[in-house]
C-alpha atoms as a printed R data frame, in Angstrom:
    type eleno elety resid chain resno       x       y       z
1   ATOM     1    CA   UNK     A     1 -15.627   4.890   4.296
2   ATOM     2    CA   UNK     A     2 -15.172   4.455   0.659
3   ATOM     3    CA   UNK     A     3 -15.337   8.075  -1.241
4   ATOM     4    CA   UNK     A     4 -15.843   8.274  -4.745
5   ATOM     5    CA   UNK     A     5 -16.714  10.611  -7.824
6   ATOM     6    CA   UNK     A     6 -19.126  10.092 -10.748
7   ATOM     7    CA   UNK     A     7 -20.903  11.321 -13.234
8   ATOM     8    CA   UNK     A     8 -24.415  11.450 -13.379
9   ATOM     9    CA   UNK     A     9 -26.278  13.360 -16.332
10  ATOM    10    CA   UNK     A    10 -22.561  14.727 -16.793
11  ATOM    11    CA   UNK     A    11 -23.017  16.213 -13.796
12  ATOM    12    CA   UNK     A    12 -19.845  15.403 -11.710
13  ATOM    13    CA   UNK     A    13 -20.515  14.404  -7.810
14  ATOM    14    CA   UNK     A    14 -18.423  12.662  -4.889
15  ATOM    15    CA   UNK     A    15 -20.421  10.293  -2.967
16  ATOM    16    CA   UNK     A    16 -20.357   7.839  -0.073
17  ATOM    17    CA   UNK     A    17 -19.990   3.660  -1.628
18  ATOM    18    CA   UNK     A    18 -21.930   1.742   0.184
19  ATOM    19    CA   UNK     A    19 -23.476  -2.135   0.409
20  ATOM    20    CA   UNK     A    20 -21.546  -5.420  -0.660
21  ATOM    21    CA   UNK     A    21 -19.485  -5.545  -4.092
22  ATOM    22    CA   UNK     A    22 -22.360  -6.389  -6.597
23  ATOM    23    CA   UNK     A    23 -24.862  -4.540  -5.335
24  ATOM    24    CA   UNK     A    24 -23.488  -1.029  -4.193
25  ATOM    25    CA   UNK     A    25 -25.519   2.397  -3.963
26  ATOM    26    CA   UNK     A    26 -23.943   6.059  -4.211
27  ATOM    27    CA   UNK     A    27 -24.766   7.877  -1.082
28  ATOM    28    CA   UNK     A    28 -24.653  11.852  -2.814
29  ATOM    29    CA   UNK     A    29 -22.152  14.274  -1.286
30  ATOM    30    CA   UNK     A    30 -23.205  18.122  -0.721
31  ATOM    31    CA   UNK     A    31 -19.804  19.837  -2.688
32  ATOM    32    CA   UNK     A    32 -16.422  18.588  -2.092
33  ATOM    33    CA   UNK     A    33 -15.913  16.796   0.916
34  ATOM    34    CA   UNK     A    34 -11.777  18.186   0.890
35  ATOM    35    CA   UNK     A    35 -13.496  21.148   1.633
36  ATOM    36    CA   UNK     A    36 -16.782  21.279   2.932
37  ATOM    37    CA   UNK     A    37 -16.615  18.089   4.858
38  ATOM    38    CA   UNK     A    38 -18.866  14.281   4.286
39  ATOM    39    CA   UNK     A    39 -22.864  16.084   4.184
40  ATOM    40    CA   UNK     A    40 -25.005  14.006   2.627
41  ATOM    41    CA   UNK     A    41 -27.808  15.176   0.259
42  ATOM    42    CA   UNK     A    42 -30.020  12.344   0.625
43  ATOM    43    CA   UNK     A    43 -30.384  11.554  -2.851
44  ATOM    44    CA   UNK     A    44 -28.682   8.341  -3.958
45  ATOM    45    CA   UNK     A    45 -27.962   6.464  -6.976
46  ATOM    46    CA   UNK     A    46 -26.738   2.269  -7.993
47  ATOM    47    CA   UNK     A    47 -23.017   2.236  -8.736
48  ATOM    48    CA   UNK     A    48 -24.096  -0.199 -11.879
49  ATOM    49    CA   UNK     A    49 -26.002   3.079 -12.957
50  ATOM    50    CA   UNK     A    50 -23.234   5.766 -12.574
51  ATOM    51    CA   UNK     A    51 -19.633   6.450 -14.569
52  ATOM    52    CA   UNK     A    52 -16.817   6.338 -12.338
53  ATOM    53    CA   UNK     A    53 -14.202   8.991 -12.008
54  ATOM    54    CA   UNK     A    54 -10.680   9.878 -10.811
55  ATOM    55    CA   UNK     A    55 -11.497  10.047  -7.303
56  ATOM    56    CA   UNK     A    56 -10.000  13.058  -7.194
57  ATOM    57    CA   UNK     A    57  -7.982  15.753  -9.950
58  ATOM    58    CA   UNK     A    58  -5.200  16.674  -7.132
59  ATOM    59    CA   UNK     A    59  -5.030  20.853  -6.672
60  ATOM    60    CA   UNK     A    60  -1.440  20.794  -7.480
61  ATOM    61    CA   UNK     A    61   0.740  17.714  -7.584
62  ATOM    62    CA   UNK     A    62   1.082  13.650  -7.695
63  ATOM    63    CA   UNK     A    63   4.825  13.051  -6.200
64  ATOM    64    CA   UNK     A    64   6.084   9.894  -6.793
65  ATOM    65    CA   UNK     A    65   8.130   7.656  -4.897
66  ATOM    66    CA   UNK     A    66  11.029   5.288  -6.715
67  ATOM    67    CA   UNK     A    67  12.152   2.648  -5.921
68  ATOM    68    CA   UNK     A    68  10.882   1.792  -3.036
69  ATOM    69    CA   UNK     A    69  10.486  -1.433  -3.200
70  ATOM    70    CA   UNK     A    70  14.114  -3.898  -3.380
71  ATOM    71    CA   UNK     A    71  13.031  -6.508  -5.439
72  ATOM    72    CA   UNK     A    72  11.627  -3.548  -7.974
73  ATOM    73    CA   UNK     A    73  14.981  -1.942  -7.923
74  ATOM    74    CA   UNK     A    74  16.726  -5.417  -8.401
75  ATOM    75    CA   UNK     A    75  14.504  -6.253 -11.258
76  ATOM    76    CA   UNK     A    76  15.690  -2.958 -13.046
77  ATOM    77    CA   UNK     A    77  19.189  -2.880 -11.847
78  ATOM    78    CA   UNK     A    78  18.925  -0.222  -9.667
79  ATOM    79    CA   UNK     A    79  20.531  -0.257  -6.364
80  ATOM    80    CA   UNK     A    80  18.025   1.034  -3.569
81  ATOM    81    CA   UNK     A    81  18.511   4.941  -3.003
82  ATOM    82    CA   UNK     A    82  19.608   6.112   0.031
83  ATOM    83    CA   UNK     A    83  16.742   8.195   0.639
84  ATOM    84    CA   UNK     A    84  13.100   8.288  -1.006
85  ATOM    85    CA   UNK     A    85  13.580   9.380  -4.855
86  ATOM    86    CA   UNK     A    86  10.850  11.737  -5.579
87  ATOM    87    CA   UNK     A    87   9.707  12.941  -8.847
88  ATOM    88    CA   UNK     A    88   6.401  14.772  -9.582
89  ATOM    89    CA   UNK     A    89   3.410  13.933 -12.251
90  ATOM    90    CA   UNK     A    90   1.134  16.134 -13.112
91  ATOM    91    CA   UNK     A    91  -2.503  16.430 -12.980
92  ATOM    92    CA   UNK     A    92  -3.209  16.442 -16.417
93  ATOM    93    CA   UNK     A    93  -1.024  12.605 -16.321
94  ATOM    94    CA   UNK     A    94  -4.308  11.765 -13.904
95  ATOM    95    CA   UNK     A    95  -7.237   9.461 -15.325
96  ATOM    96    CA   UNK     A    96 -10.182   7.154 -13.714
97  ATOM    97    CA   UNK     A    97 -11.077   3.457 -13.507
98  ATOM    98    CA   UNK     A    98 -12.095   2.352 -17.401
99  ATOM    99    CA   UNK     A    99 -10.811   5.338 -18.914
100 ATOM   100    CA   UNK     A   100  -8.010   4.753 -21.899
101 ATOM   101    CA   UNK     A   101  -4.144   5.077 -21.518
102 ATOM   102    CA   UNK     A   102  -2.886   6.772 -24.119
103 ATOM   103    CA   UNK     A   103   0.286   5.320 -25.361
104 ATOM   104    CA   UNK     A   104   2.210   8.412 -26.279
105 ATOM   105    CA   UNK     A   105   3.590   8.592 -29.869
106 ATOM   106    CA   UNK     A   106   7.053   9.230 -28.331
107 ATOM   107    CA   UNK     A   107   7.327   5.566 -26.471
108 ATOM   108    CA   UNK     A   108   7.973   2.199 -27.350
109 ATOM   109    CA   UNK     A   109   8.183   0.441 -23.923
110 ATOM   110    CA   UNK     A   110   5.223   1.630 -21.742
111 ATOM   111    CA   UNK     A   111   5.206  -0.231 -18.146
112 ATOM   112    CA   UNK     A   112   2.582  -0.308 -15.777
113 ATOM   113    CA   UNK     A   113   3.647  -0.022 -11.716
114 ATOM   114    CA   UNK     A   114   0.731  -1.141  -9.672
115 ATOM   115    CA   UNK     A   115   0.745   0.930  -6.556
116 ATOM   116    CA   UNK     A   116  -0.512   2.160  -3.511
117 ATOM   117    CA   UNK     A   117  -1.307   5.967  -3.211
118 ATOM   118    CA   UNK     A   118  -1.807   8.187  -0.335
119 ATOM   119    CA   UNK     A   119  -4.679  11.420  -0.975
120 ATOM   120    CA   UNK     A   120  -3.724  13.972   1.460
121 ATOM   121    CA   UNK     A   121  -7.054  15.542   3.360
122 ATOM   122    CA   UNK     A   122  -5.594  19.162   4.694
123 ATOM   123    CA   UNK     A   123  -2.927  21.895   4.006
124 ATOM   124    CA   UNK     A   124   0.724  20.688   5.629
125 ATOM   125    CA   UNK     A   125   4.335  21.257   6.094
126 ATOM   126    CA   UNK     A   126   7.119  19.350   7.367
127 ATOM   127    CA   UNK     A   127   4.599  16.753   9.042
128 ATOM   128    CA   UNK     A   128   6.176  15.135  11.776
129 ATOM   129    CA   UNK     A   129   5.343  10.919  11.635
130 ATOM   130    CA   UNK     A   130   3.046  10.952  15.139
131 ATOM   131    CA   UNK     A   131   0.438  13.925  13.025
132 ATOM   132    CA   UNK     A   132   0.847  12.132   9.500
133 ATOM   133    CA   UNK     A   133  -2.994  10.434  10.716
134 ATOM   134    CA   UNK     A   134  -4.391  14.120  10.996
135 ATOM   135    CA   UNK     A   135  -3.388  14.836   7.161
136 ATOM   136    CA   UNK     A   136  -4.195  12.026   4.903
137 ATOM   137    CA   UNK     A   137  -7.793  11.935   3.783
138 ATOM   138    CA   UNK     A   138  -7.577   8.387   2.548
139 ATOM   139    CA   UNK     A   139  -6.079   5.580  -0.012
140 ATOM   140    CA   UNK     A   140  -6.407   4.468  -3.694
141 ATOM   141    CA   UNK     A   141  -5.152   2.330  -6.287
142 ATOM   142    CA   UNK     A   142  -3.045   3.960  -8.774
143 ATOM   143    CA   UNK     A   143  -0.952   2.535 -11.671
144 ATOM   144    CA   UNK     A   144   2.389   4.924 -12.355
145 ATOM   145    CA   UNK     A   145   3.097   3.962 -15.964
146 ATOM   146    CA   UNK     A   146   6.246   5.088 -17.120
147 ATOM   147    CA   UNK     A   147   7.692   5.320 -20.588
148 ATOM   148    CA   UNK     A   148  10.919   3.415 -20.060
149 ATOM   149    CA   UNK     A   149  13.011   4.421 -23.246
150 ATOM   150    CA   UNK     A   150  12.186   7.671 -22.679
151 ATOM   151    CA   UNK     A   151  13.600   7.162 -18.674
152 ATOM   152    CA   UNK     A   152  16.484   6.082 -19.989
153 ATOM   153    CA   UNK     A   153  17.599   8.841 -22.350
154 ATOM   154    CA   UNK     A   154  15.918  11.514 -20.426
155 ATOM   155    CA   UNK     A   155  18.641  13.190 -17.426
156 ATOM   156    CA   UNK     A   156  14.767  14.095 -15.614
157 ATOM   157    CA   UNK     A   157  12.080  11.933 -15.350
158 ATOM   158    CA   UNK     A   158   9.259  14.695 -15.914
159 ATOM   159    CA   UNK     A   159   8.285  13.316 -19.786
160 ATOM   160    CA   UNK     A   160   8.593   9.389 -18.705
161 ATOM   161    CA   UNK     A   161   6.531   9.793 -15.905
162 ATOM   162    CA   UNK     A   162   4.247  12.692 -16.451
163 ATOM   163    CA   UNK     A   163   2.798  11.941 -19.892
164 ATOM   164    CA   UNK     A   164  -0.821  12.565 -20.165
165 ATOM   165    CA   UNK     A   165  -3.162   9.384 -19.055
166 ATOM   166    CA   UNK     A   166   0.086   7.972 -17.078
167 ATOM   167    CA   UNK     A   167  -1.776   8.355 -13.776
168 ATOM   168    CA   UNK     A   168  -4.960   5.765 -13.699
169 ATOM   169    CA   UNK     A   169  -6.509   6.295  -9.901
170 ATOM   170    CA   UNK     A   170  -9.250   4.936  -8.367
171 ATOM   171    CA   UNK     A   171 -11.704   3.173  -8.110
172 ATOM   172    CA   UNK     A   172 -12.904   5.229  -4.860
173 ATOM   173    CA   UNK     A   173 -11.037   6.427  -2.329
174 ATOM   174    CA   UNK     A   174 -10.588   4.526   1.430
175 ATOM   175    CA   UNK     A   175 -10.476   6.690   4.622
176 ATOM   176    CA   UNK     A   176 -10.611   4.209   6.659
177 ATOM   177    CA   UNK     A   177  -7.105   1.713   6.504
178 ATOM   178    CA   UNK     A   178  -3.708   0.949   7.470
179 ATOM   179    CA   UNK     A   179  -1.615   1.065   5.116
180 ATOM   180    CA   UNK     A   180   1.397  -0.537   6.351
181 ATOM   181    CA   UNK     A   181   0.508  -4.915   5.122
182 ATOM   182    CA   UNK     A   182  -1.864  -4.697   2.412
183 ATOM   183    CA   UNK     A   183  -1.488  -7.091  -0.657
184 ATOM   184    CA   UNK     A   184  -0.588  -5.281  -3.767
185 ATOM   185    CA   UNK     A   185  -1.367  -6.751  -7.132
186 ATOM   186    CA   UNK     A   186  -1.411  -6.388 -10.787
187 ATOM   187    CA   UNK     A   187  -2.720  -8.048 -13.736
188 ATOM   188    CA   UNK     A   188  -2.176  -7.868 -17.458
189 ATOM   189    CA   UNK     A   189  -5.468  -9.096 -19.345
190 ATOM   190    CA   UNK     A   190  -6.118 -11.743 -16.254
191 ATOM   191    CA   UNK     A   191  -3.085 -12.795 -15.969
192 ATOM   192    CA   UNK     A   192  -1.187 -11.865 -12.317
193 ATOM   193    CA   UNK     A   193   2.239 -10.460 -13.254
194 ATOM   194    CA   UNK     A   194   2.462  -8.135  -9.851
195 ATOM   195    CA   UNK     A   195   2.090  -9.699  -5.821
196 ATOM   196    CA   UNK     A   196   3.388  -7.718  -3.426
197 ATOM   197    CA   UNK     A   197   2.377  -6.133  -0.194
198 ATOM   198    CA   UNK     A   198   2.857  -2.834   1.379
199 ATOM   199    CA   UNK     A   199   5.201  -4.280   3.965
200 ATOM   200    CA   UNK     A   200   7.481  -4.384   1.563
201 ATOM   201    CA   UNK     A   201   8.099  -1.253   1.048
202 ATOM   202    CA   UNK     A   202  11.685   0.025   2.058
203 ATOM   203    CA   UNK     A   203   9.538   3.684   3.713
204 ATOM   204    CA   UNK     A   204   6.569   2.831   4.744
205 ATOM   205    CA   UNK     A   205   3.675   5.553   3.905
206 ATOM   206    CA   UNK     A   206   3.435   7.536   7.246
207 ATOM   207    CA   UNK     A   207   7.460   8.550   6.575
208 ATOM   208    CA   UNK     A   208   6.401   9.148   3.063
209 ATOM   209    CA   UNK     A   209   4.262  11.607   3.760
210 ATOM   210    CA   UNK     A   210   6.604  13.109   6.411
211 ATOM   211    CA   UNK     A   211   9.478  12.958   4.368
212 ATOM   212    CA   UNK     A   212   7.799  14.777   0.701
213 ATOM   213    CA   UNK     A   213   6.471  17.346   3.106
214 ATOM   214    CA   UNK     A   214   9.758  18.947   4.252
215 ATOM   215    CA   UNK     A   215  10.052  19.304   0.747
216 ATOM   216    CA   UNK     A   216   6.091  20.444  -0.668
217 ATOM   217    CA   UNK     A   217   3.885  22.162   1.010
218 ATOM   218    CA   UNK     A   218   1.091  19.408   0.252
219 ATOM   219    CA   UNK     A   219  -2.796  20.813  -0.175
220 ATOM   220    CA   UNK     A   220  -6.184  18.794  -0.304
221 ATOM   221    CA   UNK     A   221  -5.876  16.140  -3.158
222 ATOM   222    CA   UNK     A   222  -2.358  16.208  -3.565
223 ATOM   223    CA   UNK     A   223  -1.305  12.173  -3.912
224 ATOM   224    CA   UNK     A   224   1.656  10.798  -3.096
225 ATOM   225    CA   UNK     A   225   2.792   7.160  -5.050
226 ATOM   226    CA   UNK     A   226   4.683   5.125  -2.740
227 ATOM   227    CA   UNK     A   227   6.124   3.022  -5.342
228 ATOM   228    CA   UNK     A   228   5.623  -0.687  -7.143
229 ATOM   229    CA   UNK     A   229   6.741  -4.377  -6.043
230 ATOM   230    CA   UNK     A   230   8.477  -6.402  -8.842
231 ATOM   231    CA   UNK     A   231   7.322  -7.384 -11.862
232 ATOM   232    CA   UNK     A   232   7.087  -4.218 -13.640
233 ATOM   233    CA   UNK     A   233   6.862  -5.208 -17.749
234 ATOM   234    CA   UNK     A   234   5.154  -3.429 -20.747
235 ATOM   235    CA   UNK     A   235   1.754  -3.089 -21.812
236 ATOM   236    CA   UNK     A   236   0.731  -2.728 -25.814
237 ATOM   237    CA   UNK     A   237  -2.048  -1.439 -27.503
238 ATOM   238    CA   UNK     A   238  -5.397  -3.166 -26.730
239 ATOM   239    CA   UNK     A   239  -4.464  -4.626 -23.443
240 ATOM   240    CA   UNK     A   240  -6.101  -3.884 -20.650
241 ATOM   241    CA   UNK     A   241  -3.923  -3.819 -16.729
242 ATOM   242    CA   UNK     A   242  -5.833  -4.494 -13.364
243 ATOM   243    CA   UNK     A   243  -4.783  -3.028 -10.136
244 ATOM   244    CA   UNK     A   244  -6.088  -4.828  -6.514
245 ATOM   245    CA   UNK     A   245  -5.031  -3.332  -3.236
246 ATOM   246    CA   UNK     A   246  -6.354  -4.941  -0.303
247 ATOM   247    CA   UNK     A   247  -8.665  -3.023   1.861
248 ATOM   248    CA   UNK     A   248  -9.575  -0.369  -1.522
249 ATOM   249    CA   UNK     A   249 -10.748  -2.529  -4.573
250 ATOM   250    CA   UNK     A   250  -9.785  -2.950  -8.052
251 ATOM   251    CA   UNK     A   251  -8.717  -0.071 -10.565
252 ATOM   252    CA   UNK     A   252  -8.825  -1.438 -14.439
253 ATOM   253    CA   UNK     A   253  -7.445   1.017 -17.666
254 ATOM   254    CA   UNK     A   254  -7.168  -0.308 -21.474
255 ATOM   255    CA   UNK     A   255  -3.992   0.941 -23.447
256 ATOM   256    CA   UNK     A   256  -5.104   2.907 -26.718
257 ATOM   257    CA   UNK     A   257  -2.635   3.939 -29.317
């Protein structure tokens, strides 16, 4: 089931995606189905007619994942950690398909990470990997951009991750998928500069989830980023970078100065 959230009127909704890609209608959720559960309304409305939003603003946190992926670490000249690195983002650093990233005045070398990211559905603690099912709510695209001068001179990550517009989710989210082989990609204006897939990844998403939770108490909407394949690289003013995750759907954000 594909969740998303949308304006309508500027009236902000979730609702059930459904039909084939061209030609999708917006089943309309009662409240907020974190909370109150999937009740439909009845009324319904075209996608084409609608403005898509972050699927969700998460209550508290995004916690990212680095370098999770060798060939990522490789590229940067990082050796792989011996255990997942975890920084956080904050909510305000979250945005929706087609909305603007907003190069921050403090950066020169903005990259875009095309990645896979976990919603959590239900309050947890120190999940153990056989009840990791019971707490995710679904999957999205996200794209963890990262300001990389600012990485490098920074001893904590918290300004070259966390920068306002530096979370792009969406475009809906899937509650319905395994995560563990799905194709990851990213594109910069067309052109395929990320292909990777989920199998890749040194910990896989169920001892993601396991693993940040010893160390969070993780609430409805929290995400979790479980980090990028190779072929990270920068993205300027004006162009535009596409994230495809098999199984979810595309998520596409412009770069504005």
């Amino acid at each position: 089931m594909r969740i998303a959230r949308f304006v309508v009127d500027n009236d902000p909704m979730f609702g059930v995606v459904e039909g084939p890609d061209g030609s999708e209608e917006l089943g309309v959720i009662n409240g907020d189905p974190f909370y109150s559960g999937i009740q439909l309304t009845g009324a319904r409305h075209l996608l084409a007619d609608v403005r898509l939003l972050a699927p969700v603003i998460p209550r508290s946190k995004v916690v990212g994942i680095g370098r999770n992926y060798a060939d990522h670490a490789a590229e940067l000249g990082n050796e792989v950690p011996p255990a997942p690195l975890m920084f956080l983002k904050p909510n305000t650093s979250v945005i929706g398909p087609g909305d603007p990233i907003l190069l921050p005045s403090f950066s020169d070398e903005i990259s875009y990470e095309a990645e896979l990211a976990i919603v959590i559905g239900r309050i947890c603690k120190d999940v153990p990997l056989e009840r990791v099912d019971d707490v995710v709510f679904g999957y999205t695209c996200a794209n963890d951009l990262t300001a990389r001068d600012a990485q490098r001179t920074d001893d904590q990550w918290a300004r070259a991750k966390g920068f306002d517009t530096s979370c792009p989710i969406g475009p809906w989210i899937e509650t319905e998928l395994d995560p563990e082989n799905l194709a990851v990609k990213g594109s910069l204006d067309g052109e395929l500069r990320q292909d990777g897939s989920t199998s890749q990844m040194i910990w896989g998403a169920k001892e993601l989830v396991s693993y940040v939770s010893q160390a969070f108490t993780l609430l409805p909407g929290d995400i979790i980023l479980t980090g990028t394949p190779a072929g990270v690289g920068l993205i300027s003013e004006g162009q535009r970078y596409e994230v495809e995750i098999e199984g979810i759907g595309r998520l596409s954000n412009p770069a504005r100065r």
